[in-house]
Tab-separated table of C-alpha atoms in Angstrom:
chain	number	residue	atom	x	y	z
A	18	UNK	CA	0.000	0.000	0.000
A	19	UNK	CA	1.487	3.385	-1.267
A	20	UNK	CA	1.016	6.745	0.524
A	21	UNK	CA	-1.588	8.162	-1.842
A	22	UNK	CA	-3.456	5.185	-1.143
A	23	UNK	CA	-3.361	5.603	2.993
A	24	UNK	CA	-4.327	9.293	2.541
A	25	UNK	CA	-7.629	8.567	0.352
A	26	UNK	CA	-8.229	5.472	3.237
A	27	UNK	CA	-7.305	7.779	5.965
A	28	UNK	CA	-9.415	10.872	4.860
A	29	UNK	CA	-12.206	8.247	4.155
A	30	UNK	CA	-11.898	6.652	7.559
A	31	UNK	CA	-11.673	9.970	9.707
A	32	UNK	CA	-14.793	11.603	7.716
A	33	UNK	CA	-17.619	8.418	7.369
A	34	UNK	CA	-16.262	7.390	11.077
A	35	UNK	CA	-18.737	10.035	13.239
A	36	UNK	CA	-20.667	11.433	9.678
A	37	UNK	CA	-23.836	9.261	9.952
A	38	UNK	CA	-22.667	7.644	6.124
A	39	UNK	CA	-20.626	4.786	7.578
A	40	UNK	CA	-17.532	4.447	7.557
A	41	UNK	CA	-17.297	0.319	7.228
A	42	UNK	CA	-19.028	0.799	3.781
A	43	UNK	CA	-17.310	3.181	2.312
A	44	UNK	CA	-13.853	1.482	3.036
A	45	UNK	CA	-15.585	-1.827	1.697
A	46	UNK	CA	-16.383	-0.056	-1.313
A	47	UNK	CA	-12.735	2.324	-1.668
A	48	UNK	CA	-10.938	-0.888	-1.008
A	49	UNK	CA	-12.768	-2.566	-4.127
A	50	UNK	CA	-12.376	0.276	-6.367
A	51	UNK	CA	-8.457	0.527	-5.707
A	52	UNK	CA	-7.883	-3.507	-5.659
A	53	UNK	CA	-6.759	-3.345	-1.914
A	54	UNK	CA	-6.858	-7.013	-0.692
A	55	UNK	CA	-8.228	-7.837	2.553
A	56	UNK	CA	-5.376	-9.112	3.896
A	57	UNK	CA	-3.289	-5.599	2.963
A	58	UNK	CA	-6.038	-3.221	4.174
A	59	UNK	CA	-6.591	-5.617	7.941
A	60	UNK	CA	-3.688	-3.679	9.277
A	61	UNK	CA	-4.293	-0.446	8.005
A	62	UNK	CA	-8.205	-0.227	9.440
A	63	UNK	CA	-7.315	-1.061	12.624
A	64	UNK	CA	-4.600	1.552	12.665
A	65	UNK	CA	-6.691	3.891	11.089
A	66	UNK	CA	-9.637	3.472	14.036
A	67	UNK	CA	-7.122	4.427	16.597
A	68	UNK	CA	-6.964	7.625	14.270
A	69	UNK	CA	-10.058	7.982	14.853
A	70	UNK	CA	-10.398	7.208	18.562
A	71	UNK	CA	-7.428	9.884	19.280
A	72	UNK	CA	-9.371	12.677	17.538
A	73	UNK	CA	-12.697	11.638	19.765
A	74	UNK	CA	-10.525	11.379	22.773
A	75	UNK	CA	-8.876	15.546	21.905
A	76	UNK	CA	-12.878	16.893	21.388
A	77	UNK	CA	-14.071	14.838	24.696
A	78	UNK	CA	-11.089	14.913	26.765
A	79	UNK	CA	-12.461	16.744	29.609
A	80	UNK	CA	-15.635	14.713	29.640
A	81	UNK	CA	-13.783	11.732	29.603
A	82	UNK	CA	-11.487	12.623	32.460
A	83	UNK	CA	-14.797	13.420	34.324
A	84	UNK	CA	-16.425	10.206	33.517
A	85	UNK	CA	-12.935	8.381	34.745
A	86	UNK	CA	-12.615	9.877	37.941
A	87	UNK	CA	-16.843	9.171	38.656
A	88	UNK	CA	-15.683	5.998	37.388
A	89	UNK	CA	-13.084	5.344	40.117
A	90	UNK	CA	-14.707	7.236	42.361
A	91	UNK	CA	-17.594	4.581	42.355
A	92	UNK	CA	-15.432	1.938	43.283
A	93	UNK	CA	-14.385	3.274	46.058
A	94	UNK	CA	-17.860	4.308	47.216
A	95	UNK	CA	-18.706	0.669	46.693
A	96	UNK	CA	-15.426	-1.015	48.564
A	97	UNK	CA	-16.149	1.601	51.616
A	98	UNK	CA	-20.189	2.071	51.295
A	99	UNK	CA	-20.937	-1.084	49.625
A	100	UNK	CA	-22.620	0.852	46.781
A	101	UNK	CA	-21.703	2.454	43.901
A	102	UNK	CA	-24.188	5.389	43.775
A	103	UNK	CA	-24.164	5.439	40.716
A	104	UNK	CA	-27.026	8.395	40.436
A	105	UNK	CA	-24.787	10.163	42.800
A	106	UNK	CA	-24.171	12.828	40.080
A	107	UNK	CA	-24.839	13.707	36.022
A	108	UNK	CA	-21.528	12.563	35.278
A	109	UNK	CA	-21.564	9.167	37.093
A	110	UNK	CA	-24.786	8.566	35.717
A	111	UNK	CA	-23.652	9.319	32.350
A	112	UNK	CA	-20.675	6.485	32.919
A	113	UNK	CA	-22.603	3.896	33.790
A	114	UNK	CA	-25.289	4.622	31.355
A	115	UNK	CA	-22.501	4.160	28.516
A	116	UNK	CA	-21.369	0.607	30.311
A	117	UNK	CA	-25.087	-0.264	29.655
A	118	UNK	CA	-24.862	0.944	26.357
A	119	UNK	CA	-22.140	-1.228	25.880
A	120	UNK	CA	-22.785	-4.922	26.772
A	121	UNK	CA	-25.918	-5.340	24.435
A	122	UNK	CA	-23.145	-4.001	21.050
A	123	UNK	CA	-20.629	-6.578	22.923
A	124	UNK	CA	-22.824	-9.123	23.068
A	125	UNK	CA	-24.370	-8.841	19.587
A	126	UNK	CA	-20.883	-8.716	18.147
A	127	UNK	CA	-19.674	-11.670	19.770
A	128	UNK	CA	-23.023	-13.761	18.829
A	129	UNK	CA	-23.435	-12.384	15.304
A	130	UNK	CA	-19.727	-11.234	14.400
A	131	UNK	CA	-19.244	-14.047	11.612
A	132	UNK	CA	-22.535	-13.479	10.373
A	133	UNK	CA	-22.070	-9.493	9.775
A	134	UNK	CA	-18.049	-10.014	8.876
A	135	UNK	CA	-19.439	-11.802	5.658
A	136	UNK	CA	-20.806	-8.791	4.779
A	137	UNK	CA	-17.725	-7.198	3.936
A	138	UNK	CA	-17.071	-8.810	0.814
A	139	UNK	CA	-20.713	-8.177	-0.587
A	140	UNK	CA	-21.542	-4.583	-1.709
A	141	UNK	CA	-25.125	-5.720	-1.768
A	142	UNK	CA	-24.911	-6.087	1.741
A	143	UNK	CA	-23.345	-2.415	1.905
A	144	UNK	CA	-25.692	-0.904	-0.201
A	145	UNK	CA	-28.510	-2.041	1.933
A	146	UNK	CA	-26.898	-1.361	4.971
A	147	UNK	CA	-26.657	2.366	3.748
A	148	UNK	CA	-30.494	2.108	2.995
A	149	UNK	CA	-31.129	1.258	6.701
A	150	UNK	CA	-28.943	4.455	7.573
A	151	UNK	CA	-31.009	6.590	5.088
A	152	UNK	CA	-33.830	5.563	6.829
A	153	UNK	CA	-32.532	6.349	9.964
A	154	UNK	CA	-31.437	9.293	9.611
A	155	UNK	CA	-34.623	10.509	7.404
A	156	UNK	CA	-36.605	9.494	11.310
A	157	UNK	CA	-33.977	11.227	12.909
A	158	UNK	CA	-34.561	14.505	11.444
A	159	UNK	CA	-37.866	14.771	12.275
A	160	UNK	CA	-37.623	13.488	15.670
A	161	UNK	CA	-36.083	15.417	19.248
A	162	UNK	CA	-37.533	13.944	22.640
A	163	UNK	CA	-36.805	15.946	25.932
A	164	UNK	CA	-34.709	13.672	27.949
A	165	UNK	CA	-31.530	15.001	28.735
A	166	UNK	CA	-29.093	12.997	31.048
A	167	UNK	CA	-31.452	13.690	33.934
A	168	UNK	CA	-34.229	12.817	32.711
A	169	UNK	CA	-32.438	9.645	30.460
A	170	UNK	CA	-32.556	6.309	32.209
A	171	UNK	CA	-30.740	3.087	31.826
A	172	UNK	CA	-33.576	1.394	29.718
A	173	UNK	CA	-32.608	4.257	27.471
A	174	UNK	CA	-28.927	3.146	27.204
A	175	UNK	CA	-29.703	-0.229	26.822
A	176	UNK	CA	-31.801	0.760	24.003
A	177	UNK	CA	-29.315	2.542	22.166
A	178	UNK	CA	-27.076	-0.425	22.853
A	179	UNK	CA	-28.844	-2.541	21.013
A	180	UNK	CA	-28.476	-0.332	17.250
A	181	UNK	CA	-24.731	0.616	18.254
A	182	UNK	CA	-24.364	-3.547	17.684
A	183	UNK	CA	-26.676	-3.427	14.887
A	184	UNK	CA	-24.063	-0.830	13.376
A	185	UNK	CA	-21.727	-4.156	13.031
A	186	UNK	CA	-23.238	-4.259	9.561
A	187	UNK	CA	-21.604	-2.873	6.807
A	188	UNK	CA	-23.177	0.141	5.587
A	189	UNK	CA	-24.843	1.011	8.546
A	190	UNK	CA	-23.500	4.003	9.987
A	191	UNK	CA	-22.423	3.248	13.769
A	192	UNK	CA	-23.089	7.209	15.161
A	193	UNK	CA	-26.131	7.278	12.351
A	194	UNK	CA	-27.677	3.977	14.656
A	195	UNK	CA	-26.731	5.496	18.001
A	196	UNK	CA	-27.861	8.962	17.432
A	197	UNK	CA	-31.433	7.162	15.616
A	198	UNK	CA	-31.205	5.005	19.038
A	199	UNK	CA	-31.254	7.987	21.715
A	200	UNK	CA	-33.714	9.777	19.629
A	201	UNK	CA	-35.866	6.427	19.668
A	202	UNK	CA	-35.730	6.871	23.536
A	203	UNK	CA	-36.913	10.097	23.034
A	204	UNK	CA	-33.002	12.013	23.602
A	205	UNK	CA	-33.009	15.196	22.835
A	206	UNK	CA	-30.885	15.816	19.624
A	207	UNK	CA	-28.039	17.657	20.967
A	208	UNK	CA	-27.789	14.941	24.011
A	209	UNK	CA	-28.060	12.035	21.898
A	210	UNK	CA	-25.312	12.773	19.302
A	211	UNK	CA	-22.852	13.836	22.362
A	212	UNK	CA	-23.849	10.298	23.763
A	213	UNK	CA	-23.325	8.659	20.166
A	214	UNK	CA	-19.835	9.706	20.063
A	215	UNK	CA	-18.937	8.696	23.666
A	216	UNK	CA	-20.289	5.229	23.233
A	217	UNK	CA	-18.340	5.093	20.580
A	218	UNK	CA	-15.308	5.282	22.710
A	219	UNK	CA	-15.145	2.317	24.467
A	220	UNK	CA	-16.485	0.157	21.455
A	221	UNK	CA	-13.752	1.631	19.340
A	222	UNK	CA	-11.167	1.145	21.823
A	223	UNK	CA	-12.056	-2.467	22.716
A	224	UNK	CA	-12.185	-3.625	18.939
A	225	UNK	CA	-9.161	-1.692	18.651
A	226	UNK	CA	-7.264	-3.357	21.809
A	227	UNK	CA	-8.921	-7.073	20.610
A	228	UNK	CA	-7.597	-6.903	16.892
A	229	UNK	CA	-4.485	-5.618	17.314
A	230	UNK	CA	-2.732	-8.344	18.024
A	231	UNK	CA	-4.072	-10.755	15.274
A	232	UNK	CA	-3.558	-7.874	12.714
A	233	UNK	CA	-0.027	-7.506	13.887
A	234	UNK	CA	0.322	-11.255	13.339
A	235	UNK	CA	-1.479	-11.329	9.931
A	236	UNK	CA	-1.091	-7.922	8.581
A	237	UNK	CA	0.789	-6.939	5.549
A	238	UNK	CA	2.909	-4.190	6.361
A	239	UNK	CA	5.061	-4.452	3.150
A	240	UNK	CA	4.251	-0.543	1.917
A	241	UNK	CA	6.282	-0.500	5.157
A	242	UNK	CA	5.440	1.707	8.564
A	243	UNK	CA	5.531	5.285	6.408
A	244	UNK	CA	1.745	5.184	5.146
A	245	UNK	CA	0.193	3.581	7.739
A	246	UNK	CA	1.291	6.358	10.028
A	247	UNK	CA	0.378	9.164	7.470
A	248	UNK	CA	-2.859	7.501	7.429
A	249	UNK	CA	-3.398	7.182	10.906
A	250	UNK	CA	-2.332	11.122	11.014
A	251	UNK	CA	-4.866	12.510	8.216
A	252	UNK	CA	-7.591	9.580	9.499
A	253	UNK	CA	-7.097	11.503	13.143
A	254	UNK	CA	-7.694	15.175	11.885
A	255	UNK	CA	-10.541	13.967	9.526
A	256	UNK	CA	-12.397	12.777	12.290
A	257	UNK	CA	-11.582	15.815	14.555
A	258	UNK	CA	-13.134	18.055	12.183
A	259	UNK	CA	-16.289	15.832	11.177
A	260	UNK	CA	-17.126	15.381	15.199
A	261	UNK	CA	-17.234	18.897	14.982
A	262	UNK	CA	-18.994	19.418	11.996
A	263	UNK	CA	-22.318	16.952	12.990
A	264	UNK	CA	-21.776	19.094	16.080
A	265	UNK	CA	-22.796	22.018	13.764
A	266	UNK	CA	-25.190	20.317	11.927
A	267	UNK	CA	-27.850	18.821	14.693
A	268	UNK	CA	-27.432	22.136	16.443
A	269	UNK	CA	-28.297	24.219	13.564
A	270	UNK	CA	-29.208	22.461	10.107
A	271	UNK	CA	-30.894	18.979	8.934
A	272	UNK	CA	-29.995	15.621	8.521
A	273	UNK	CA	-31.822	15.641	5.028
A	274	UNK	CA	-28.282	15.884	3.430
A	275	UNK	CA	-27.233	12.402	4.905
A	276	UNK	CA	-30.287	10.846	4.345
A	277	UNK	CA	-30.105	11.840	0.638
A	278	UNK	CA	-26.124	11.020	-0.051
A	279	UNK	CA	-26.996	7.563	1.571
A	280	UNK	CA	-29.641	6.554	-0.192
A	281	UNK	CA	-28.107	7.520	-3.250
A	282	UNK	CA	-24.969	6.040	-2.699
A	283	UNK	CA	-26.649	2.996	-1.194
A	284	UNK	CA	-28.999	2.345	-4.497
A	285	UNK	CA	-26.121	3.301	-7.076
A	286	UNK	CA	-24.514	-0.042	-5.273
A	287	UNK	CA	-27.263	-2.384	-5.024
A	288	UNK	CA	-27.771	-1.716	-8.679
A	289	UNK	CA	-23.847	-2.480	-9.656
A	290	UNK	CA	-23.743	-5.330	-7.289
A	291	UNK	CA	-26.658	-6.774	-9.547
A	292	UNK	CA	-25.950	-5.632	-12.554
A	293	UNK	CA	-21.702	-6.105	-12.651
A	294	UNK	CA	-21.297	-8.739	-9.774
């Protein structure tokens, strides 16, 4: 893999990753058009995620060094109170809603992740999966509950849980499923895309932590160390600047513009698959 070819991944990666277009398609689908193996591009994704997670870490940092110290903080009300309290505050609340959040998308992954990995090499599968996000995301727009973190319960979290590990499906954008989950639970919008991206944390970390090693051990790094940094570098500011941009966009515009790119993109594939593959 050449530099050029990291930079398109990278820029592809950091964009799609917290845009509600998903980012596992459009790999799936750049990967095809520029003959990248599976085998050569294992590697570079999982590189290119911790991109990814380093740019959500710089946007949330002091969130996330909130939710840490509730998080230890708990555990230390439950080894001296024998509880963790953990409505004490917002912020605690708000940690272990996103541990709820996390073991249904665990769980699905581990029961279905053979299933939804054969995806990958389908771009039927993609294109539907990006007709699911359309969907989504047309729902979305027209949707904003009340519930803020006080009012937001663990039901809630579960809920949103459950379409984060849905999102394992190619062409199904994973913040376009969690931000279509909180709303579901009747979120407000601004609330549920900030909870979208931090659920995303730990799921991205995790997958990144439990495929390292077999990528390291199956991996072809023969474009040598050079572009997979470079892309890791341009797949981290990407995804800086598109965190901030949905930011933007729930606060002040529509998700009309996703809904319509997605459904495009998803029915221009279906029809190739069919027609070409």
């Amino acid at each position: 893999m050449n530099v050029l070819q990291a930079i398109i991944l990278g820029l592809v990666q950091g964009l799609t990753e917290f845009l509600p277009v998903s980012s596992s398609g459009h790999l799936v689908v750049i990967e095809y058009l520029m003959n990248i193996k599976e085998e050569q591009a294992f590697f570079m994704t999982i590189m290119l995620h911790f991109g990814t997670l380093v740019s959500l870490v710089i946007v949330y940092f002091k969130d996330i060094v909130k939710l840490a110290v509730e998080f230890i903080l708990s555990i230390r009300d439950l080894i001296q109170k024998k509880s963790l309290n953990i409505c004490k505050n917002e912020t605690r609340k708000l940690c272990y809603m996103i541990i709820v959040t996390s073991i249904p998308t665990v769980i699905i992954g581990l029961v279905f992740k053979k299933v939804f990995m054969s995806f990958y090499s389908s771009l039927l599968a993609v294109g539907i999966g990006l007709l699911i996000t359309s969907a989504y995301m047309y729902v979305a727009d027209i949707m904003n509950g009340k519930k803020d973190i006080k009012r937001a319960g663990f039901k809630d979290a579960f809920i949103v849980g459950i379409f984060q590990g849905i999102a394992i499906v190619p062409g199904i954008s994973r913040s376009g499923s969690t931000i279509f989950g909180g709303l579901f639970s009747k979120m407000k919008k601004d609330f549920a895309v900030k909870y979208a991206f931090l659920v995303s944390l730990p799921v991205i970390l995790g997958s990144f932590i439990l495929e390292l090693p077999n990528a390291i051990k199956n991996g072809n790094t023969n474009g040598g160390l050079l572009p997979i940094f470079i892309g890791m570098i341009v797949a981290g500011v990407s995804g800086y600047f598109a965190i901030k941009m949905m930011i933007d966009i729930v606060r002040k515009r529509s998700l009309k513009g996703f809904m319509v790119y997605t459904a495009a993109f998803g029915t221009a594939l279906i029809l190739y698959s069919i027609m070409f593959t």
